[in-house]
Amino acid sequence: AQSVSQHNHHVILSEAASLELGCNYSYGGTVNLFWYVQYPGQHLQLLLKYFSGDPLVKGIKGFEAEFIKSKFSFNLRKPSVQWSDTAEYFCAVNPTGTASKLTFGTGTRLQVTL
Amino acid sequence: GAGVSQTPSNKVTEKGKYVELRCDPISGHTALYWYRQSLGQGPEFLIYFQGTGAADDSGLPNDRFFAVRPEGSVSTLKIQRTERGDSAVYLCASSLVGSAADTQYFGPGTRLTVL
């Protein structure tokens, strides 16, 4: 069965700092990859997703993620964070061609200070 | 349009009781998913419906858990003989056709507390 690891559990950054959140998955086949975000008091929403093609994926609010197949990684990046990016971020995976249930990582809580 | 809605938003029950959690998916979405999120963890898959049928129920932890979607729209997750370990946020999501390429849209969740 596939699994997802997010090694950063809690990250604190100052506004304008650059962000990179790690995500590694274990699965031998082709996968679809997702980043979801949960802002305080809100429900989970999709930030970006990768299925095929260009491994650099751009999402909403200036976020991007790069799929590196050889490293089984899909790290999330943003060049300059804002206070409003304070949220919990979840990486998720599902194997291509299977039922679309998602396997999530444990999440990374990002706190952006002014 | 309206997103995924879940009721109740909070449910407190006593050990051994029966509970039902309801999910209203986005109109027109044929696929519906239930996940469970325990404190400090990511959502964990429970069951997936394609239309009225459960296409994958491999995540249901045991036979105390059951879910239905009789008309292919609203779904109810039923938990019998609740245990303290069932305490979690139960999330529902829906997607248009249920393919791996679909985006899953999540509801706000039902926080279940078993005393």
PDB file of C-alpha atoms in Angstrom:
ATOM      1  CA  ALA A   1       0.000   0.000   0.000  1.00  0.00           C
ATOM      2  CA  GLN A   2       1.138   3.520  -0.684  1.00  0.00           C
ATOM      3  CA  SER A   3       2.144   5.932   2.064  1.00  0.00           C
ATOM      4  CA  VAL A   4       2.977   9.620   2.258  1.00  0.00           C
ATOM      5  CA  SER A   5       5.539  11.259   4.532  1.00  0.00           C
ATOM      6  CA  GLN A   6       5.617  14.898   5.510  1.00  0.00           C
ATOM      7  CA  HIS A   7       8.655  15.366   7.684  1.00  0.00           C
ATOM      8  CA  ASN A   8       8.021  18.984   8.673  1.00  0.00           C
ATOM      9  CA  HIS A   9       5.262  18.928  11.276  1.00  0.00           C
ATOM     10  CA  HIS A  10       5.365  22.581  12.266  1.00  0.00           C
ATOM     11  CA  VAL A  11       7.069  25.385  10.369  1.00  0.00           C
ATOM     12  CA  ILE A  12       7.306  28.997  11.525  1.00  0.00           C
ATOM     13  CA  LEU A  13       8.317  31.665   9.017  1.00  0.00           C
ATOM     14  CA  SER A  14       8.363  35.430   8.889  1.00  0.00           C
ATOM     15  CA  GLU A  15       6.399  37.182   6.179  1.00  0.00           C
ATOM     16  CA  ALA A  16       8.287  37.363   2.863  1.00  0.00           C
ATOM     17  CA  ALA A  17      10.404  34.317   3.682  1.00  0.00           C
ATOM     18  CA  SER A  18      10.564  31.497   1.160  1.00  0.00           C
ATOM     19  CA  LEU A  19       8.742  28.250   1.839  1.00  0.00           C
ATOM     20  CA  GLU A  20       9.464  24.664   0.979  1.00  0.00           C
ATOM     21  CA  LEU A  21       7.439  21.830   2.489  1.00  0.00           C
ATOM     22  CA  GLY A  22       8.619  18.299   1.917  1.00  0.00           C
ATOM     23  CA  CYS A  23       6.470  15.414   0.699  1.00  0.00           C
ATOM     24  CA  ASN A  24       7.690  11.927  -0.090  1.00  0.00           C
ATOM     25  CA  TYR A  25       5.581   8.984  -1.110  1.00  0.00           C
ATOM     26  CA  SER A  26       6.176   5.288  -1.347  1.00  0.00           C
ATOM     27  CA  TYR A  27       4.614   3.529  -4.291  1.00  0.00           C
ATOM     28  CA  GLY A  28       6.303   1.733  -7.139  1.00  0.00           C
ATOM     29  CA  GLY A  29       3.947   2.711  -9.930  1.00  0.00           C
ATOM     30  CA  THR A  30       2.628   5.871 -11.501  1.00  0.00           C
ATOM     31  CA  VAL A  31       0.850   8.226  -9.162  1.00  0.00           C
ATOM     32  CA  ASN A  32      -1.237  11.364  -9.087  1.00  0.00           C
ATOM     33  CA  LEU A  33      -0.114  13.909  -6.509  1.00  0.00           C
ATOM     34  CA  PHE A  34      -1.992  16.627  -4.664  1.00  0.00           C
ATOM     35  CA  TRP A  35      -1.475  19.372  -2.138  1.00  0.00           C
ATOM     36  CA  TYR A  36      -4.476  20.407  -0.053  1.00  0.00           C
ATOM     37  CA  VAL A  37      -4.637  23.326   2.373  1.00  0.00           C
ATOM     38  CA  GLN A  38      -6.824  23.888   5.401  1.00  0.00           C
ATOM     39  CA  TYR A  39      -7.025  27.488   6.598  1.00  0.00           C
ATOM     40  CA  PRO A  40      -8.091  28.055  10.217  1.00  0.00           C
ATOM     41  CA  GLY A  41     -11.795  27.352  10.580  1.00  0.00           C
ATOM     42  CA  GLN A  42     -12.199  26.306   6.967  1.00  0.00           C
ATOM     43  CA  HIS A  43     -12.454  23.008   5.137  1.00  0.00           C
ATOM     44  CA  LEU A  44      -9.792  21.297   3.060  1.00  0.00           C
ATOM     45  CA  GLN A  45      -9.307  22.782  -0.386  1.00  0.00           C
ATOM     46  CA  LEU A  46      -7.116  21.875  -3.317  1.00  0.00           C
ATOM     47  CA  LEU A  47      -3.953  23.937  -3.856  1.00  0.00           C
ATOM     48  CA  LEU A  48      -2.569  22.092  -6.861  1.00  0.00           C
ATOM     49  CA  LYS A  49      -2.325  18.676  -8.471  1.00  0.00           C
ATOM     50  CA  TYR A  50      -0.028  16.729 -10.777  1.00  0.00           C
ATOM     51  CA  PHE A  51      -1.079  13.987 -13.193  1.00  0.00           C
ATOM     52  CA  SER A  52       1.388  14.044 -16.052  1.00  0.00           C
ATOM     53  CA  GLY A  53       3.469  16.336 -18.216  1.00  0.00           C
ATOM     54  CA  ASP A  54       5.500  19.216 -16.853  1.00  0.00           C
ATOM     55  CA  PRO A  55       6.747  18.151 -13.411  1.00  0.00           C
ATOM     56  CA  LEU A  56       6.575  21.756 -12.188  1.00  0.00           C
ATOM     57  CA  VAL A  57       2.977  22.470 -11.298  1.00  0.00           C
ATOM     58  CA  LYS A  58       1.595  25.884 -10.469  1.00  0.00           C
ATOM     59  CA  GLY A  59      -1.386  26.287  -8.183  1.00  0.00           C
ATOM     60  CA  ILE A  60      -3.421  28.993  -6.565  1.00  0.00           C
ATOM     61  CA  LYS A  61      -2.050  31.851  -4.467  1.00  0.00           C
ATOM     62  CA  GLY A  62       1.464  31.650  -5.913  1.00  0.00           C
ATOM     63  CA  PHE A  63       2.182  28.093  -4.779  1.00  0.00           C
ATOM     64  CA  GLU A  64       4.019  25.593  -6.936  1.00  0.00           C
ATOM     65  CA  ALA A  65       5.246  22.043  -6.535  1.00  0.00           C
ATOM     66  CA  GLU A  66       7.833  19.960  -8.319  1.00  0.00           C
ATOM     67  CA  PHE A  67       7.473  16.264  -8.954  1.00  0.00           C
ATOM     68  CA  ILE A  68      10.845  14.486  -8.865  1.00  0.00           C
ATOM     69  CA  LYS A  69      10.154  10.888  -9.813  1.00  0.00           C
ATOM     70  CA  SER A  70      13.619   9.612  -8.924  1.00  0.00           C
ATOM     71  CA  LYS A  71      13.231  10.948  -5.384  1.00  0.00           C
ATOM     72  CA  PHE A  72       9.542  10.032  -4.981  1.00  0.00           C
ATOM     73  CA  SER A  73       9.031  13.623  -3.919  1.00  0.00           C
ATOM     74  CA  PHE A  74       6.483  16.369  -4.529  1.00  0.00           C
ATOM     75  CA  ASN A  75       7.665  19.365  -2.502  1.00  0.00           C
ATOM     76  CA  LEU A  76       5.555  22.485  -2.172  1.00  0.00           C
ATOM     77  CA  ARG A  77       7.165  25.889  -2.612  1.00  0.00           C
ATOM     78  CA  LYS A  78       6.316  29.545  -2.443  1.00  0.00           C
ATOM     79  CA  PRO A  79       8.939  32.275  -2.934  1.00  0.00           C
ATOM     80  CA  SER A  80       7.454  34.758  -0.476  1.00  0.00           C
ATOM     81  CA  VAL A  81       4.878  33.771   2.129  1.00  0.00           C
ATOM     82  CA  GLN A  82       2.176  36.019   3.517  1.00  0.00           C
ATOM     83  CA  TRP A  83       0.527  36.033   6.916  1.00  0.00           C
ATOM     84  CA  SER A  84      -2.631  34.736   5.216  1.00  0.00           C
ATOM     85  CA  ASP A  85      -0.768  31.537   4.254  1.00  0.00           C
ATOM     86  CA  THR A  86      -0.968  30.396   7.860  1.00  0.00           C
ATOM     87  CA  ALA A  87      -2.686  27.039   7.554  1.00  0.00           C
ATOM     88  CA  GLU A  88      -2.203  23.291   7.601  1.00  0.00           C
ATOM     89  CA  TYR A  89      -0.901  21.728   4.403  1.00  0.00           C
ATOM     90  CA  PHE A  90      -1.504  18.135   3.375  1.00  0.00           C
ATOM     91  CA  CYS A  91       0.178  16.165   0.639  1.00  0.00           C
ATOM     92  CA  ALA A  92      -1.848  13.304  -0.896  1.00  0.00           C
ATOM     93  CA  VAL A  93      -1.393  10.590  -3.504  1.00  0.00           C
ATOM     94  CA  ASN A  94      -3.431   8.104  -5.457  1.00  0.00           C
ATOM     95  CA  PRO A  95      -2.103   5.527  -7.914  1.00  0.00           C
ATOM     96  CA  THR A  96      -2.946   6.273 -11.516  1.00  0.00           C
ATOM     97  CA  GLY A  97      -5.798   4.234 -12.886  1.00  0.00           C
ATOM     98  CA  THR A  98      -7.157   3.049  -9.579  1.00  0.00           C
ATOM     99  CA  ALA A  99     -10.131   4.116  -7.552  1.00  0.00           C
ATOM    100  CA  SER A 100      -9.560   7.686  -6.620  1.00  0.00           C
ATOM    101  CA  LYS A 101      -9.268   7.345  -2.868  1.00  0.00           C
ATOM    102  CA  LEU A 102      -6.509   9.583  -1.570  1.00  0.00           C
ATOM    103  CA  THR A 103      -3.745   8.662   0.858  1.00  0.00           C
ATOM    104  CA  PHE A 104      -2.762  11.711   2.900  1.00  0.00           C
ATOM    105  CA  GLY A 105       0.337  12.632   4.828  1.00  0.00           C
ATOM    106  CA  THR A 106       0.079  13.768   8.433  1.00  0.00           C
ATOM    107  CA  GLY A 107       0.185  17.429   7.464  1.00  0.00           C
ATOM    108  CA  THR A 108       2.460  20.406   8.095  1.00  0.00           C
ATOM    109  CA  ARG A 109       1.275  23.316  10.165  1.00  0.00           C
ATOM    110  CA  LEU A 110       2.627  26.576   8.757  1.00  0.00           C
ATOM    111  CA  GLN A 111       2.644  29.648  10.941  1.00  0.00           C
ATOM    112  CA  VAL A 112       3.595  32.931   9.296  1.00  0.00           C
ATOM    113  CA  THR A 113       4.499  35.774  11.622  1.00  0.00           C
ATOM    114  CA  LEU A 114       4.334  39.473  10.831  1.00  0.00           C
TER     115      LEU A 114
ATOM    116  CA  GLY B   1     -22.964  26.888  -6.221  1.00  0.00           C
ATOM    117  CA  ALA B   2     -23.231  25.259  -2.839  1.00  0.00           C
ATOM    118  CA  GLY B   3     -20.357  23.123  -1.647  1.00  0.00           C
ATOM    119  CA  VAL B   4     -20.394  19.849   0.238  1.00  0.00           C
ATOM    120  CA  SER B   5     -22.381  20.103   3.449  1.00  0.00           C
ATOM    121  CA  GLN B   6     -22.289  17.831   6.481  1.00  0.00           C
ATOM    122  CA  THR B   7     -24.588  17.541   9.452  1.00  0.00           C
ATOM    123  CA  PRO B   8     -24.322  17.743  12.330  1.00  0.00           C
ATOM    124  CA  SER B   9     -21.198  19.828  12.683  1.00  0.00           C
ATOM    125  CA  ASN B  10     -20.629  18.398  16.139  1.00  0.00           C
ATOM    126  CA  LYS B  11     -21.909  15.221  17.734  1.00  0.00           C
ATOM    127  CA  VAL B  12     -21.293  14.130  21.302  1.00  0.00           C
ATOM    128  CA  THR B  13     -22.416  10.650  22.238  1.00  0.00           C
ATOM    129  CA  GLU B  14     -21.835   8.042  24.894  1.00  0.00           C
ATOM    130  CA  LYS B  15     -19.883   4.848  24.444  1.00  0.00           C
ATOM    131  CA  GLY B  16     -22.080   2.120  23.047  1.00  0.00           C
ATOM    132  CA  LYS B  17     -24.570   4.408  21.320  1.00  0.00           C
ATOM    133  CA  TYR B  18     -25.457   4.510  17.618  1.00  0.00           C
ATOM    134  CA  VAL B  19     -24.753   7.594  15.481  1.00  0.00           C
ATOM    135  CA  GLU B  20     -25.540   8.723  11.967  1.00  0.00           C
ATOM    136  CA  LEU B  21     -23.559  11.352  10.085  1.00  0.00           C
ATOM    137  CA  ARG B  22     -24.958  12.924   6.945  1.00  0.00           C
ATOM    138  CA  CYS B  23     -23.283  14.253   3.815  1.00  0.00           C
ATOM    139  CA  ASP B  24     -24.834  16.320   1.019  1.00  0.00           C
ATOM    140  CA  PRO B  25     -22.473  16.345  -1.973  1.00  0.00           C
ATOM    141  CA  ILE B  26     -22.202  18.985  -4.644  1.00  0.00           C
ATOM    142  CA  SER B  27     -25.166  18.662  -7.000  1.00  0.00           C
ATOM    143  CA  GLY B  28     -24.332  16.495 -10.005  1.00  0.00           C
ATOM    144  CA  HIS B  29     -21.294  14.829  -8.460  1.00  0.00           C
ATOM    145  CA  THR B  30     -21.503  11.084  -8.917  1.00  0.00           C
ATOM    146  CA  ALA B  31     -18.614  10.146  -6.635  1.00  0.00           C
ATOM    147  CA  LEU B  32     -18.696  10.521  -2.859  1.00  0.00           C
ATOM    148  CA  TYR B  33     -16.000   9.730  -0.309  1.00  0.00           C
ATOM    149  CA  TRP B  34     -15.816   9.435   3.450  1.00  0.00           C
ATOM    150  CA  TYR B  35     -12.599  10.049   5.361  1.00  0.00           C
ATOM    151  CA  ARG B  36     -11.772  10.136   9.055  1.00  0.00           C
ATOM    152  CA  GLN B  37      -9.263  12.548  10.553  1.00  0.00           C
ATOM    153  CA  SER B  38      -7.902  11.915  14.029  1.00  0.00           C
ATOM    154  CA  LEU B  39      -6.067  14.579  15.977  1.00  0.00           C
ATOM    155  CA  GLY B  40      -2.650  15.298  14.501  1.00  0.00           C
ATOM    156  CA  GLN B  41      -3.197  13.049  11.500  1.00  0.00           C
ATOM    157  CA  GLY B  42      -4.154  13.474   7.885  1.00  0.00           C
ATOM    158  CA  PRO B  43      -7.508  12.292   6.581  1.00  0.00           C
ATOM    159  CA  GLU B  44      -7.794   8.515   6.335  1.00  0.00           C
ATOM    160  CA  PHE B  45      -9.957   6.950   3.625  1.00  0.00           C
ATOM    161  CA  LEU B  46     -13.034   5.009   4.724  1.00  0.00           C
ATOM    162  CA  ILE B  47     -15.329   4.368   1.753  1.00  0.00           C
ATOM    163  CA  TYR B  48     -16.015   5.556  -1.789  1.00  0.00           C
ATOM    164  CA  PHE B  49     -19.355   5.555  -3.631  1.00  0.00           C
ATOM    165  CA  GLN B  50     -19.855   5.684  -7.360  1.00  0.00           C
ATOM    166  CA  GLY B  51     -23.523   6.474  -7.724  1.00  0.00           C
ATOM    167  CA  THR B  52     -25.517   4.358  -5.283  1.00  0.00           C
ATOM    168  CA  GLY B  53     -22.970   1.580  -4.895  1.00  0.00           C
ATOM    169  CA  ALA B  54     -19.934   1.356  -2.653  1.00  0.00           C
ATOM    170  CA  ALA B  55     -17.064   0.992  -5.118  1.00  0.00           C
ATOM    171  CA  ASP B  56     -14.438   0.633  -2.412  1.00  0.00           C
ATOM    172  CA  ASP B  57     -15.095   0.115   1.295  1.00  0.00           C
ATOM    173  CA  SER B  58     -11.624  -1.132   2.146  1.00  0.00           C
ATOM    174  CA  GLY B  59     -11.034   1.668   4.648  1.00  0.00           C
ATOM    175  CA  LEU B  60     -13.928   0.872   6.979  1.00  0.00           C
ATOM    176  CA  PRO B  61     -12.209  -0.214  10.208  1.00  0.00           C
ATOM    177  CA  ASN B  62     -14.690  -2.911  11.224  1.00  0.00           C
ATOM    178  CA  ASP B  63     -18.299  -4.023  10.865  1.00  0.00           C
ATOM    179  CA  ARG B  64     -19.547  -1.366  13.275  1.00  0.00           C
ATOM    180  CA  PHE B  65     -19.156   1.121  10.438  1.00  0.00           C
ATOM    181  CA  PHE B  66     -21.566   1.201   7.529  1.00  0.00           C
ATOM    182  CA  ALA B  67     -22.471   3.780   4.892  1.00  0.00           C
ATOM    183  CA  VAL B  68     -25.286   4.127   2.393  1.00  0.00           C
ATOM    184  CA  ARG B  69     -26.142   6.340  -0.539  1.00  0.00           C
ATOM    185  CA  PRO B  70     -29.569   5.043  -1.605  1.00  0.00           C
ATOM    186  CA  GLU B  71     -30.405   7.612  -4.276  1.00  0.00           C
ATOM    187  CA  GLY B  72     -26.927   8.447  -5.457  1.00  0.00           C
ATOM    188  CA  SER B  73     -26.854  11.817  -3.749  1.00  0.00           C
ATOM    189  CA  VAL B  74     -26.995  12.163   0.050  1.00  0.00           C
ATOM    190  CA  SER B  75     -24.939   9.680   2.020  1.00  0.00           C
ATOM    191  CA  THR B  76     -25.148   8.571   5.642  1.00  0.00           C
ATOM    192  CA  LEU B  77     -22.288   7.096   7.628  1.00  0.00           C
ATOM    193  CA  LYS B  78     -23.566   4.898  10.428  1.00  0.00           C
ATOM    194  CA  ILE B  79     -21.554   3.822  13.438  1.00  0.00           C
ATOM    195  CA  GLN B  80     -22.917   1.203  15.821  1.00  0.00           C
ATOM    196  CA  ARG B  81     -21.803   0.604  19.413  1.00  0.00           C
ATOM    197  CA  THR B  82     -19.521   3.622  19.373  1.00  0.00           C
ATOM    198  CA  GLU B  83     -16.181   3.433  21.132  1.00  0.00           C
ATOM    199  CA  ARG B  84     -13.971   6.204  22.486  1.00  0.00           C
ATOM    200  CA  GLY B  85     -11.482   5.459  19.710  1.00  0.00           C
ATOM    201  CA  ASP B  86     -14.091   6.480  17.139  1.00  0.00           C
ATOM    202  CA  SER B  87     -13.714  10.098  18.240  1.00  0.00           C
ATOM    203  CA  ALA B  88     -12.461  12.043  15.211  1.00  0.00           C
ATOM    204  CA  VAL B  89     -13.548  14.472  12.525  1.00  0.00           C
ATOM    205  CA  TYR B  90     -15.447  12.655   9.797  1.00  0.00           C
ATOM    206  CA  LEU B  91     -14.980  14.284   6.417  1.00  0.00           C
ATOM    207  CA  CYS B  92     -17.046  13.861   3.302  1.00  0.00           C
ATOM    208  CA  ALA B  93     -15.884  14.766  -0.199  1.00  0.00           C
ATOM    209  CA  SER B  94     -17.441  14.593  -3.632  1.00  0.00           C
ATOM    210  CA  SER B  95     -16.116  14.680  -7.159  1.00  0.00           C
ATOM    211  CA  LEU B  96     -17.705  14.911 -10.574  1.00  0.00           C
ATOM    212  CA  VAL B  97     -17.118  11.431 -12.002  1.00  0.00           C
ATOM    213  CA  GLY B  98     -14.775   9.681  -9.578  1.00  0.00           C
ATOM    214  CA  SER B  99     -11.765   9.309 -11.823  1.00  0.00           C
ATOM    215  CA  ALA B 100      -8.273   9.643 -10.414  1.00  0.00           C
ATOM    216  CA  ALA B 101      -7.992  12.963 -12.256  1.00  0.00           C
ATOM    217  CA  ASP B 102     -10.993  14.438 -10.478  1.00  0.00           C
ATOM    218  CA  THR B 103     -10.667  17.064  -7.786  1.00  0.00           C
ATOM    219  CA  GLN B 104     -12.270  16.015  -4.533  1.00  0.00           C
ATOM    220  CA  TYR B 105     -14.195  18.812  -2.826  1.00  0.00           C
ATOM    221  CA  PHE B 106     -14.372  18.457   0.931  1.00  0.00           C
ATOM    222  CA  GLY B 107     -17.068  19.413   3.367  1.00  0.00           C
ATOM    223  CA  PRO B 108     -16.486  21.028   6.763  1.00  0.00           C
ATOM    224  CA  GLY B 109     -16.635  17.723   8.605  1.00  0.00           C
ATOM    225  CA  THR B 110     -18.526  16.364  11.595  1.00  0.00           C
ATOM    226  CA  ARG B 111     -16.601  16.298  14.847  1.00  0.00           C
ATOM    227  CA  LEU B 112     -17.631  13.154  16.719  1.00  0.00           C
ATOM    228  CA  THR B 113     -16.813  12.863  20.403  1.00  0.00           C
ATOM    229  CA  VAL B 114     -17.510   9.589  22.182  1.00  0.00           C
ATOM    230  CA  LEU B 115     -17.513   9.921  25.955  1.00  0.00           C
TER     231      LEU B 115
END
